[in-house]
Amino acid sequence: MEYEIEVQFEPVYELVNSIHTFICKKSNKKIDLGTPWAAEVAGKLSQELLSALEETDLGNDWKLLNLLIYLCPAKQNVESALNWLESLSVGEIYETLAGHVSVFPVQMEQFRSRMTYLLTEWNRQYFSTSDPAILAKLQEHTMERNRELKTNNISDFVNKTTNGFYFLPGGGLRRLVLIPQFHFQPVNIIYNFGTLTICHYAARIMVTDEEISPFMYRTLRSLGEKSRLKILQSVGGERKTFTEIVKQAGISKGIVHDHIFSLRCAGLLHAYIEGENVTAYSLRLEGIHRMNEQLFKYLS
């Protein structure tokens, strides 16, 4: 392991991730909060904000916003981070980002104004009134992970924390930042900036009491499909690329992609990451063992 690792959390990170979750409508059916959450939140938002969100994509500008938030020196609360972002001059934004990227927004001033509006209004209309238990549990989770980081093997720690990811040191990676998130569970979000990779990972926390663990249930459901079982069997002996899995599975790329997505979210696959790309997969037996433990505990 040739790179440094840190686990950190501030409320502004979850502010941004909650907007990401709302914008990414194509994933609403696959996330734990589901489409009912998006519909409920939409009913609380002004038409102006809804229109601005509809026009926002999760491309390079959004990626640069996440980098800016990470580099913000005033993240102690949401308001201080938003004030910092709003106060930046165009030149200061360039200067802040220049150490990590070479491609910038075409209209930097419009970029700053648009992002400041989205974050400020989303915070006012939704995030500031959301369940405070979300932030409390994410803070508690971060402290627990940092305690484990001091005593665990780094590679094993990253694997356990991200539910199956291995970040390969190729491409000049020097720092990996792990940020727990709630809204987009069970999916992880990765941004690579050359030597820096930021991973907003699903913290696998619950803020409501549920009789059946959603994490156990997700794993059980992911196994209820013959093609997925065959995929797991095919990667049991060695790492395989997506193309190799598709060839062996004998079904379309789109269907294999959906199966792998489900298996990854269930923690049943190791995903080997270079930059922002998954280069290979292998079987993650820890996920099976954890499911068995949870199921036995529930049934007994």
PDB file of C-alpha atoms in Angstrom:
ATOM      1  CA  MET A   1       0.000   0.000   0.000  1.00  0.00           C
ATOM      2  CA  GLU A   2       1.812   3.069  -1.290  1.00  0.00           C
ATOM      3  CA  TYR A   3      -0.682   5.795  -0.394  1.00  0.00           C
ATOM      4  CA  GLU A   4      -1.918   7.530   2.724  1.00  0.00           C
ATOM      5  CA  ILE A   5      -5.474   7.118   3.938  1.00  0.00           C
ATOM      6  CA  GLU A   6      -7.781   9.230   6.052  1.00  0.00           C
ATOM      7  CA  VAL A   7     -11.392   8.965   7.165  1.00  0.00           C
ATOM      8  CA  GLN A   8     -13.191  12.240   7.712  1.00  0.00           C
ATOM      9  CA  PHE A   9     -16.714  13.570   7.948  1.00  0.00           C
ATOM     10  CA  GLU A  10     -18.341  16.991   8.081  1.00  0.00           C
ATOM     11  CA  PRO A  11     -22.058  17.785   7.639  1.00  0.00           C
ATOM     12  CA  VAL A  12     -21.413  19.661   4.384  1.00  0.00           C
ATOM     13  CA  TYR A  13     -20.341  16.378   2.787  1.00  0.00           C
ATOM     14  CA  GLU A  14     -23.753  14.875   3.488  1.00  0.00           C
ATOM     15  CA  LEU A  15     -25.400  18.049   2.231  1.00  0.00           C
ATOM     16  CA  VAL A  16     -23.717  17.522  -1.138  1.00  0.00           C
ATOM     17  CA  ASN A  17     -24.388  13.779  -1.170  1.00  0.00           C
ATOM     18  CA  SER A  18     -28.075  14.291  -0.439  1.00  0.00           C
ATOM     19  CA  ILE A  19     -28.336  16.590  -3.484  1.00  0.00           C
ATOM     20  CA  HIS A  20     -26.455  13.992  -5.536  1.00  0.00           C
ATOM     21  CA  THR A  21     -28.995  11.389  -4.445  1.00  0.00           C
ATOM     22  CA  PHE A  22     -31.952  13.556  -5.450  1.00  0.00           C
ATOM     23  CA  ILE A  23     -30.469  14.439  -8.846  1.00  0.00           C
ATOM     24  CA  CYS A  24     -29.517  10.844  -9.657  1.00  0.00           C
ATOM     25  CA  LYS A  25     -33.085   9.733 -10.365  1.00  0.00           C
ATOM     26  CA  LYS A  26     -31.961   6.691 -12.329  1.00  0.00           C
ATOM     27  CA  SER A  27     -30.634   5.215  -9.065  1.00  0.00           C
ATOM     28  CA  ASN A  28     -33.655   6.006  -6.882  1.00  0.00           C
ATOM     29  CA  LYS A  29     -35.043   2.474  -7.186  1.00  0.00           C
ATOM     30  CA  LYS A  30     -31.682   0.991  -6.219  1.00  0.00           C
ATOM     31  CA  ILE A  31     -30.912   3.036  -3.117  1.00  0.00           C
ATOM     32  CA  ASP A  32     -32.204   2.336   0.377  1.00  0.00           C
ATOM     33  CA  LEU A  33     -34.230   5.566   0.603  1.00  0.00           C
ATOM     34  CA  GLY A  34     -35.989   4.701  -2.648  1.00  0.00           C
ATOM     35  CA  THR A  35     -38.346   6.704  -4.841  1.00  0.00           C
ATOM     36  CA  PRO A  36     -40.728   7.596  -1.950  1.00  0.00           C
ATOM     37  CA  TRP A  37     -37.975   9.721  -0.390  1.00  0.00           C
ATOM     38  CA  ALA A  38     -37.376  11.645  -3.624  1.00  0.00           C
ATOM     39  CA  ALA A  39     -41.107  12.243  -4.080  1.00  0.00           C
ATOM     40  CA  GLU A  40     -41.527  13.421  -0.489  1.00  0.00           C
ATOM     41  CA  VAL A  41     -38.582  15.817  -0.728  1.00  0.00           C
ATOM     42  CA  ALA A  42     -39.740  17.174  -4.085  1.00  0.00           C
ATOM     43  CA  GLY A  43     -43.024  18.163  -2.455  1.00  0.00           C
ATOM     44  CA  LYS A  44     -41.141  20.435  -0.051  1.00  0.00           C
ATOM     45  CA  LEU A  45     -39.032  22.266  -2.633  1.00  0.00           C
ATOM     46  CA  SER A  46     -39.781  25.483  -4.496  1.00  0.00           C
ATOM     47  CA  GLN A  47     -40.338  25.292  -8.233  1.00  0.00           C
ATOM     48  CA  GLU A  48     -37.243  27.429  -8.764  1.00  0.00           C
ATOM     49  CA  LEU A  49     -35.031  24.986  -6.885  1.00  0.00           C
ATOM     50  CA  LEU A  50     -36.637  21.982  -8.578  1.00  0.00           C
ATOM     51  CA  SER A  51     -35.905  23.523 -11.969  1.00  0.00           C
ATOM     52  CA  ALA A  52     -32.287  24.240 -11.005  1.00  0.00           C
ATOM     53  CA  LEU A  53     -31.838  20.653  -9.808  1.00  0.00           C
ATOM     54  CA  GLU A  54     -33.405  19.323 -13.007  1.00  0.00           C
ATOM     55  CA  GLU A  55     -30.851  21.283 -15.041  1.00  0.00           C
ATOM     56  CA  THR A  56     -27.890  20.068 -12.976  1.00  0.00           C
ATOM     57  CA  ASP A  57     -25.927  17.034 -14.119  1.00  0.00           C
ATOM     58  CA  LEU A  58     -23.345  15.056 -12.198  1.00  0.00           C
ATOM     59  CA  GLY A  59     -20.518  15.720 -14.633  1.00  0.00           C
ATOM     60  CA  ASN A  60     -17.209  17.533 -14.289  1.00  0.00           C
ATOM     61  CA  ASP A  61     -18.623  20.659 -12.615  1.00  0.00           C
ATOM     62  CA  TRP A  62     -20.195  18.518  -9.886  1.00  0.00           C
ATOM     63  CA  LYS A  63     -16.941  16.628  -9.483  1.00  0.00           C
ATOM     64  CA  LEU A  64     -15.077  19.936  -9.051  1.00  0.00           C
ATOM     65  CA  LEU A  65     -17.612  21.059  -6.451  1.00  0.00           C
ATOM     66  CA  ASN A  66     -16.793  17.949  -4.417  1.00  0.00           C
ATOM     67  CA  LEU A  67     -13.101  18.778  -4.678  1.00  0.00           C
ATOM     68  CA  LEU A  68     -13.734  22.364  -3.548  1.00  0.00           C
ATOM     69  CA  ILE A  69     -15.699  21.144  -0.537  1.00  0.00           C
ATOM     70  CA  TYR A  70     -12.878  18.773   0.389  1.00  0.00           C
ATOM     71  CA  LEU A  71     -10.323  21.602   0.108  1.00  0.00           C
ATOM     72  CA  CYS A  72     -12.497  24.055   2.053  1.00  0.00           C
ATOM     73  CA  PRO A  73     -10.678  25.225   5.230  1.00  0.00           C
ATOM     74  CA  ALA A  74     -13.962  26.118   6.970  1.00  0.00           C
ATOM     75  CA  LYS A  75     -15.932  22.877   7.061  1.00  0.00           C
ATOM     76  CA  GLN A  76     -16.782  22.978  10.787  1.00  0.00           C
ATOM     77  CA  ASN A  77     -20.425  23.556   9.870  1.00  0.00           C
ATOM     78  CA  VAL A  78     -22.543  23.876   6.725  1.00  0.00           C
ATOM     79  CA  GLU A  79     -22.942  27.642   6.991  1.00  0.00           C
ATOM     80  CA  SER A  80     -19.203  28.321   7.257  1.00  0.00           C
ATOM     81  CA  ALA A  81     -18.504  26.117   4.222  1.00  0.00           C
ATOM     82  CA  LEU A  82     -21.191  27.863   2.159  1.00  0.00           C
ATOM     83  CA  ASN A  83     -19.935  31.306   3.223  1.00  0.00           C
ATOM     84  CA  TRP A  84     -16.426  30.327   2.167  1.00  0.00           C
ATOM     85  CA  LEU A  85     -17.615  29.082  -1.215  1.00  0.00           C
ATOM     86  CA  GLU A  86     -19.657  32.231  -1.844  1.00  0.00           C
ATOM     87  CA  SER A  87     -16.776  34.508  -0.858  1.00  0.00           C
ATOM     88  CA  LEU A  88     -14.268  32.976  -3.275  1.00  0.00           C
ATOM     89  CA  SER A  89     -13.200  35.116  -6.199  1.00  0.00           C
ATOM     90  CA  VAL A  90     -12.812  33.530  -9.614  1.00  0.00           C
ATOM     91  CA  GLY A  91      -9.039  33.720  -9.233  1.00  0.00           C
ATOM     92  CA  GLU A  92      -9.180  32.029  -5.822  1.00  0.00           C
ATOM     93  CA  ILE A  93     -11.256  29.165  -7.212  1.00  0.00           C
ATOM     94  CA  TYR A  94      -8.687  28.605  -9.968  1.00  0.00           C
ATOM     95  CA  GLU A  95      -5.883  28.754  -7.428  1.00  0.00           C
ATOM     96  CA  THR A  96      -7.632  26.318  -5.078  1.00  0.00           C
ATOM     97  CA  LEU A  97      -8.347  23.740  -7.791  1.00  0.00           C
ATOM     98  CA  ALA A  98      -5.145  24.108  -9.823  1.00  0.00           C
ATOM     99  CA  GLY A  99      -3.115  21.751  -7.668  1.00  0.00           C
ATOM    100  CA  HIS A 100      -5.391  18.838  -8.569  1.00  0.00           C
ATOM    101  CA  VAL A 101      -7.018  19.449 -11.976  1.00  0.00           C
ATOM    102  CA  SER A 102      -6.285  21.014 -15.348  1.00  0.00           C
ATOM    103  CA  VAL A 103      -9.854  21.231 -16.696  1.00  0.00           C
ATOM    104  CA  PHE A 104     -12.027  23.978 -15.223  1.00  0.00           C
ATOM    105  CA  PRO A 105     -15.629  25.169 -15.682  1.00  0.00           C
ATOM    106  CA  VAL A 106     -16.029  27.303 -18.805  1.00  0.00           C
ATOM    107  CA  GLN A 107     -17.765  30.093 -16.868  1.00  0.00           C
ATOM    108  CA  MET A 108     -16.204  30.024 -13.398  1.00  0.00           C
ATOM    109  CA  GLU A 109     -18.320  32.826 -11.954  1.00  0.00           C
ATOM    110  CA  GLN A 110     -21.518  31.165 -13.140  1.00  0.00           C
ATOM    111  CA  PHE A 111     -20.258  27.875 -11.714  1.00  0.00           C
ATOM    112  CA  ARG A 112     -19.730  29.444  -8.294  1.00  0.00           C
ATOM    113  CA  SER A 113     -23.101  31.214  -8.318  1.00  0.00           C
ATOM    114  CA  ARG A 114     -24.996  28.128  -9.492  1.00  0.00           C
ATOM    115  CA  MET A 115     -23.420  25.790  -6.953  1.00  0.00           C
ATOM    116  CA  THR A 116     -23.787  28.277  -4.101  1.00  0.00           C
ATOM    117  CA  TYR A 117     -27.472  28.682  -4.921  1.00  0.00           C
ATOM    118  CA  LEU A 118     -28.059  24.919  -5.064  1.00  0.00           C
ATOM    119  CA  LEU A 119     -26.306  24.209  -1.780  1.00  0.00           C
ATOM    120  CA  THR A 120     -27.805  27.173   0.067  1.00  0.00           C
ATOM    121  CA  GLU A 121     -31.386  26.570  -1.042  1.00  0.00           C
ATOM    122  CA  TRP A 122     -31.178  22.792  -0.636  1.00  0.00           C
ATOM    123  CA  ASN A 123     -29.884  23.318   2.876  1.00  0.00           C
ATOM    124  CA  ARG A 124     -32.692  25.758   3.676  1.00  0.00           C
ATOM    125  CA  GLN A 125     -35.514  23.794   2.104  1.00  0.00           C
ATOM    126  CA  TYR A 126     -34.468  20.242   2.982  1.00  0.00           C
ATOM    127  CA  PHE A 127     -31.154  19.443   4.638  1.00  0.00           C
ATOM    128  CA  SER A 128     -31.346  21.738   7.682  1.00  0.00           C
ATOM    129  CA  THR A 129     -34.662  20.134   8.673  1.00  0.00           C
ATOM    130  CA  SER A 130     -33.689  16.510   7.979  1.00  0.00           C
ATOM    131  CA  ASP A 131     -33.354  13.948  10.759  1.00  0.00           C
ATOM    132  CA  PRO A 132     -30.451  15.031  13.040  1.00  0.00           C
ATOM    133  CA  ALA A 133     -29.793  11.369  13.811  1.00  0.00           C
ATOM    134  CA  ILE A 134     -28.262  11.032  10.340  1.00  0.00           C
ATOM    135  CA  LEU A 135     -25.385  13.395  11.115  1.00  0.00           C
ATOM    136  CA  ALA A 136     -24.982  12.069  14.653  1.00  0.00           C
ATOM    137  CA  LYS A 137     -24.627   8.484  13.426  1.00  0.00           C
ATOM    138  CA  LEU A 138     -22.218   9.495  10.665  1.00  0.00           C
ATOM    139  CA  GLN A 139     -20.051  11.347  13.206  1.00  0.00           C
ATOM    140  CA  GLU A 140     -20.095   8.334  15.527  1.00  0.00           C
ATOM    141  CA  HIS A 141     -19.295   5.999  12.651  1.00  0.00           C
ATOM    142  CA  THR A 142     -16.316   8.174  11.632  1.00  0.00           C
ATOM    143  CA  MET A 143     -14.850   8.080  15.124  1.00  0.00           C
ATOM    144  CA  GLU A 144     -15.193   4.284  15.199  1.00  0.00           C
ATOM    145  CA  ARG A 145     -13.516   3.901  11.828  1.00  0.00           C
ATOM    146  CA  ASN A 146     -10.624   6.150  12.844  1.00  0.00           C
ATOM    147  CA  ARG A 147     -10.081   4.055  15.952  1.00  0.00           C
ATOM    148  CA  GLU A 148      -9.956   0.920  13.807  1.00  0.00           C
ATOM    149  CA  LEU A 149      -7.662   2.590  11.293  1.00  0.00           C
ATOM    150  CA  LYS A 150      -4.973   2.844  13.960  1.00  0.00           C
ATOM    151  CA  THR A 151      -4.891  -0.902  14.561  1.00  0.00           C
ATOM    152  CA  ASN A 152      -5.895  -2.576  11.281  1.00  0.00           C
ATOM    153  CA  ASN A 153      -4.033  -3.540   8.151  1.00  0.00           C
ATOM    154  CA  ILE A 154      -4.699  -0.713   5.677  1.00  0.00           C
ATOM    155  CA  SER A 155      -5.819  -2.918   2.792  1.00  0.00           C
ATOM    156  CA  ASP A 156      -8.191  -4.894   5.018  1.00  0.00           C
ATOM    157  CA  PHE A 157      -9.461  -1.679   6.579  1.00  0.00           C
ATOM    158  CA  VAL A 158     -10.363  -0.161   3.210  1.00  0.00           C
ATOM    159  CA  ASN A 159     -12.012  -3.402   2.095  1.00  0.00           C
ATOM    160  CA  LYS A 160     -14.149  -3.594   5.250  1.00  0.00           C
ATOM    161  CA  THR A 161     -14.997   0.111   5.294  1.00  0.00           C
ATOM    162  CA  THR A 162     -16.082   0.341   1.642  1.00  0.00           C
ATOM    163  CA  ASN A 163     -17.751  -3.094   1.621  1.00  0.00           C
ATOM    164  CA  GLY A 164     -15.380  -4.590  -0.901  1.00  0.00           C
ATOM    165  CA  PHE A 165     -13.240  -1.956  -2.644  1.00  0.00           C
ATOM    166  CA  TYR A 166      -9.503  -2.234  -3.223  1.00  0.00           C
ATOM    167  CA  PHE A 167      -7.836   0.944  -4.505  1.00  0.00           C
ATOM    168  CA  LEU A 168      -4.790   0.054  -6.562  1.00  0.00           C
ATOM    169  CA  PRO A 169      -1.807   2.419  -6.214  1.00  0.00           C
ATOM    170  CA  GLY A 170      -1.284   2.693  -9.973  1.00  0.00           C
ATOM    171  CA  GLY A 171      -1.737   6.061 -11.659  1.00  0.00           C
ATOM    172  CA  GLY A 172       0.148   7.976  -8.997  1.00  0.00           C
ATOM    173  CA  LEU A 173      -2.402   7.663  -6.171  1.00  0.00           C
ATOM    174  CA  ARG A 174      -0.927   9.204  -3.015  1.00  0.00           C
ATOM    175  CA  ARG A 175      -3.933   9.984  -0.807  1.00  0.00           C
ATOM    176  CA  LEU A 176      -7.225   8.165  -0.346  1.00  0.00           C
ATOM    177  CA  VAL A 177      -9.939  10.036   1.550  1.00  0.00           C
ATOM    178  CA  LEU A 178     -12.866   7.963   2.814  1.00  0.00           C
ATOM    179  CA  ILE A 179     -16.038   9.908   3.637  1.00  0.00           C
ATOM    180  CA  PRO A 180     -19.075   8.053   5.021  1.00  0.00           C
ATOM    181  CA  GLN A 181     -22.466   8.895   3.545  1.00  0.00           C
ATOM    182  CA  PHE A 182     -26.070   7.962   4.321  1.00  0.00           C
ATOM    183  CA  HIS A 183     -28.348   9.215   1.557  1.00  0.00           C
ATOM    184  CA  PHE A 184     -26.878   7.264  -1.370  1.00  0.00           C
ATOM    185  CA  GLN A 185     -26.593   3.924   0.451  1.00  0.00           C
ATOM    186  CA  PRO A 186     -25.731   1.230  -0.592  1.00  0.00           C
ATOM    187  CA  VAL A 187     -23.723   2.842  -3.421  1.00  0.00           C
ATOM    188  CA  ASN A 188     -20.220   4.295  -3.175  1.00  0.00           C
ATOM    189  CA  ILE A 189     -19.218   7.443  -5.096  1.00  0.00           C
ATOM    190  CA  ILE A 190     -15.617   7.844  -6.306  1.00  0.00           C
ATOM    191  CA  TYR A 191     -13.836  10.972  -7.548  1.00  0.00           C
ATOM    192  CA  ASN A 192     -10.227  10.784  -8.702  1.00  0.00           C
ATOM    193  CA  PHE A 193      -7.948  13.804  -9.059  1.00  0.00           C
ATOM    194  CA  GLY A 194      -4.640  12.247 -10.026  1.00  0.00           C
ATOM    195  CA  THR A 195      -2.771  11.688  -6.776  1.00  0.00           C
ATOM    196  CA  LEU A 196      -5.965  12.203  -4.739  1.00  0.00           C
ATOM    197  CA  THR A 197      -8.994   9.902  -4.649  1.00  0.00           C
ATOM    198  CA  ILE A 198     -12.115  10.755  -2.649  1.00  0.00           C
ATOM    199  CA  CYS A 199     -14.546   7.937  -1.933  1.00  0.00           C
ATOM    200  CA  HIS A 200     -17.938   8.751  -0.427  1.00  0.00           C
ATOM    201  CA  TYR A 201     -18.788   5.290   0.821  1.00  0.00           C
ATOM    202  CA  ALA A 202     -22.056   3.847   2.113  1.00  0.00           C
ATOM    203  CA  ALA A 203     -21.671   3.828   5.896  1.00  0.00           C
ATOM    204  CA  ARG A 204     -24.376   1.144   6.252  1.00  0.00           C
ATOM    205  CA  ILE A 205     -26.106   2.940   9.107  1.00  0.00           C
ATOM    206  CA  MET A 206     -29.804   3.027   9.981  1.00  0.00           C
ATOM    207  CA  VAL A 207     -31.692   5.890  11.611  1.00  0.00           C
ATOM    208  CA  THR A 208     -34.918   3.968  12.141  1.00  0.00           C
ATOM    209  CA  ASP A 209     -35.533   0.733  14.007  1.00  0.00           C
ATOM    210  CA  GLU A 210     -36.078  -2.091  11.542  1.00  0.00           C
ATOM    211  CA  GLU A 211     -36.820  -5.655  12.521  1.00  0.00           C
ATOM    212  CA  ILE A 212     -34.947  -7.025   9.521  1.00  0.00           C
ATOM    213  CA  SER A 213     -31.549  -5.555   8.703  1.00  0.00           C
ATOM    214  CA  PRO A 214     -31.658  -4.001   5.208  1.00  0.00           C
ATOM    215  CA  PHE A 215     -28.037  -5.061   4.729  1.00  0.00           C
ATOM    216  CA  MET A 216     -28.805  -8.733   5.392  1.00  0.00           C
ATOM    217  CA  TYR A 217     -31.962  -8.549   3.289  1.00  0.00           C
ATOM    218  CA  ARG A 218     -30.089  -6.971   0.374  1.00  0.00           C
ATOM    219  CA  THR A 219     -27.529  -9.772   0.390  1.00  0.00           C
ATOM    220  CA  LEU A 220     -30.219 -12.448   0.515  1.00  0.00           C
ATOM    221  CA  ARG A 221     -32.088 -10.843  -2.378  1.00  0.00           C
ATOM    222  CA  SER A 222     -28.927 -10.516  -4.451  1.00  0.00           C
ATOM    223  CA  LEU A 223     -28.483 -14.292  -4.292  1.00  0.00           C
ATOM    224  CA  GLY A 224     -31.995 -15.024  -5.525  1.00  0.00           C
ATOM    225  CA  GLU A 225     -30.986 -15.178  -9.188  1.00  0.00           C
ATOM    226  CA  LYS A 226     -29.198 -18.037 -10.960  1.00  0.00           C
ATOM    227  CA  SER A 227     -27.114 -15.771 -13.175  1.00  0.00           C
ATOM    228  CA  ARG A 228     -25.746 -13.935 -10.140  1.00  0.00           C
ATOM    229  CA  LEU A 229     -24.785 -17.205  -8.483  1.00  0.00           C
ATOM    230  CA  LYS A 230     -22.962 -18.193 -11.672  1.00  0.00           C
ATOM    231  CA  ILE A 231     -21.135 -14.859 -11.703  1.00  0.00           C
ATOM    232  CA  LEU A 232     -20.014 -15.370  -8.102  1.00  0.00           C
ATOM    233  CA  GLN A 233     -18.837 -18.870  -8.946  1.00  0.00           C
ATOM    234  CA  SER A 234     -16.919 -17.611 -11.979  1.00  0.00           C
ATOM    235  CA  VAL A 235     -14.896 -15.110  -9.924  1.00  0.00           C
ATOM    236  CA  GLY A 236     -14.302 -17.477  -7.028  1.00  0.00           C
ATOM    237  CA  GLY A 237     -10.887 -18.587  -8.171  1.00  0.00           C
ATOM    238  CA  GLU A 238      -9.319 -15.444  -9.597  1.00  0.00           C
ATOM    239  CA  ARG A 239      -9.885 -11.806 -10.536  1.00  0.00           C
ATOM    240  CA  LYS A 240     -11.790 -11.278 -13.742  1.00  0.00           C
ATOM    241  CA  THR A 241     -12.545  -8.237 -15.842  1.00  0.00           C
ATOM    242  CA  PHE A 242     -16.077  -7.218 -16.743  1.00  0.00           C
ATOM    243  CA  THR A 243     -15.503  -8.431 -20.308  1.00  0.00           C
ATOM    244  CA  GLU A 244     -14.374 -11.845 -19.077  1.00  0.00           C
ATOM    245  CA  ILE A 245     -17.432 -12.123 -16.818  1.00  0.00           C
ATOM    246  CA  VAL A 246     -19.775 -11.187 -19.683  1.00  0.00           C
ATOM    247  CA  LYS A 247     -18.151 -13.762 -21.968  1.00  0.00           C
ATOM    248  CA  GLN A 248     -18.465 -16.531 -19.407  1.00  0.00           C
ATOM    249  CA  ALA A 249     -21.992 -15.571 -18.333  1.00  0.00           C
ATOM    250  CA  GLY A 250     -23.293 -15.675 -21.893  1.00  0.00           C
ATOM    251  CA  ILE A 251     -25.810 -12.867 -21.360  1.00  0.00           C
ATOM    252  CA  SER A 252     -25.918  -9.212 -22.401  1.00  0.00           C
ATOM    253  CA  LYS A 253     -23.557  -6.595 -20.983  1.00  0.00           C
ATOM    254  CA  GLY A 254     -26.476  -4.584 -19.594  1.00  0.00           C
ATOM    255  CA  ILE A 255     -27.850  -7.517 -17.608  1.00  0.00           C
ATOM    256  CA  VAL A 256     -24.382  -8.462 -16.317  1.00  0.00           C
ATOM    257  CA  HIS A 257     -23.824  -4.844 -15.290  1.00  0.00           C
ATOM    258  CA  ASP A 258     -27.045  -4.872 -13.255  1.00  0.00           C
ATOM    259  CA  HIS A 259     -26.130  -8.183 -11.636  1.00  0.00           C
ATOM    260  CA  ILE A 260     -22.658  -6.963 -10.706  1.00  0.00           C
ATOM    261  CA  PHE A 261     -24.144  -3.747  -9.307  1.00  0.00           C
ATOM    262  CA  SER A 262     -26.420  -5.768  -7.019  1.00  0.00           C
ATOM    263  CA  LEU A 263     -23.626  -8.088  -5.929  1.00  0.00           C
ATOM    264  CA  ARG A 264     -21.270  -5.184  -5.250  1.00  0.00           C
ATOM    265  CA  CYS A 265     -23.864  -3.326  -3.173  1.00  0.00           C
ATOM    266  CA  ALA A 266     -24.462  -6.518  -1.207  1.00  0.00           C
ATOM    267  CA  GLY A 267     -20.752  -6.741  -0.411  1.00  0.00           C
ATOM    268  CA  LEU A 268     -20.290 -10.033  -2.271  1.00  0.00           C
ATOM    269  CA  LEU A 269     -17.671  -8.820  -4.746  1.00  0.00           C
ATOM    270  CA  HIS A 270     -14.260  -7.253  -4.395  1.00  0.00           C
ATOM    271  CA  ALA A 271     -13.914  -4.382  -6.867  1.00  0.00           C
ATOM    272  CA  TYR A 272     -10.375  -3.346  -7.835  1.00  0.00           C
ATOM    273  CA  ILE A 273     -10.236   0.397  -8.530  1.00  0.00           C
ATOM    274  CA  GLU A 274      -7.749   2.365 -10.611  1.00  0.00           C
ATOM    275  CA  GLY A 275      -8.614   6.048 -10.727  1.00  0.00           C
ATOM    276  CA  GLU A 276     -12.405   5.979 -11.024  1.00  0.00           C
ATOM    277  CA  ASN A 277     -12.558   2.730 -12.989  1.00  0.00           C
ATOM    278  CA  VAL A 278     -13.116  -0.839 -11.832  1.00  0.00           C
ATOM    279  CA  THR A 279     -10.532  -3.036 -13.532  1.00  0.00           C
ATOM    280  CA  ALA A 280     -11.510  -6.421 -12.101  1.00  0.00           C
ATOM    281  CA  TYR A 281     -13.740  -8.307  -9.676  1.00  0.00           C
ATOM    282  CA  SER A 282     -13.320 -11.281  -7.366  1.00  0.00           C
ATOM    283  CA  LEU A 283     -15.473 -13.172  -4.876  1.00  0.00           C
ATOM    284  CA  ARG A 284     -15.787 -11.579  -1.423  1.00  0.00           C
ATOM    285  CA  LEU A 285     -16.511 -14.382   1.021  1.00  0.00           C
ATOM    286  CA  GLU A 286     -16.688 -11.943   3.938  1.00  0.00           C
ATOM    287  CA  GLY A 287     -20.046 -10.810   2.598  1.00  0.00           C
ATOM    288  CA  ILE A 288     -21.422 -14.355   2.700  1.00  0.00           C
ATOM    289  CA  HIS A 289     -20.107 -14.889   6.221  1.00  0.00           C
ATOM    290  CA  ARG A 290     -21.611 -11.618   7.433  1.00  0.00           C
ATOM    291  CA  MET A 291     -24.974 -12.484   5.905  1.00  0.00           C
ATOM    292  CA  ASN A 292     -24.918 -15.893   7.599  1.00  0.00           C
ATOM    293  CA  GLU A 293     -24.085 -14.325  10.952  1.00  0.00           C
ATOM    294  CA  GLN A 294     -26.878 -11.757  10.646  1.00  0.00           C
ATOM    295  CA  LEU A 295     -29.386 -14.350   9.475  1.00  0.00           C
ATOM    296  CA  PHE A 296     -28.509 -16.751  12.296  1.00  0.00           C
ATOM    297  CA  LYS A 297     -28.765 -13.941  14.846  1.00  0.00           C
ATOM    298  CA  TYR A 298     -32.153 -12.898  13.487  1.00  0.00           C
ATOM    299  CA  LEU A 299     -33.609 -16.405  13.362  1.00  0.00           C
ATOM    300  CA  SER A 300     -32.354 -17.337  16.820  1.00  0.00           C
TER     301      SER A 300
END
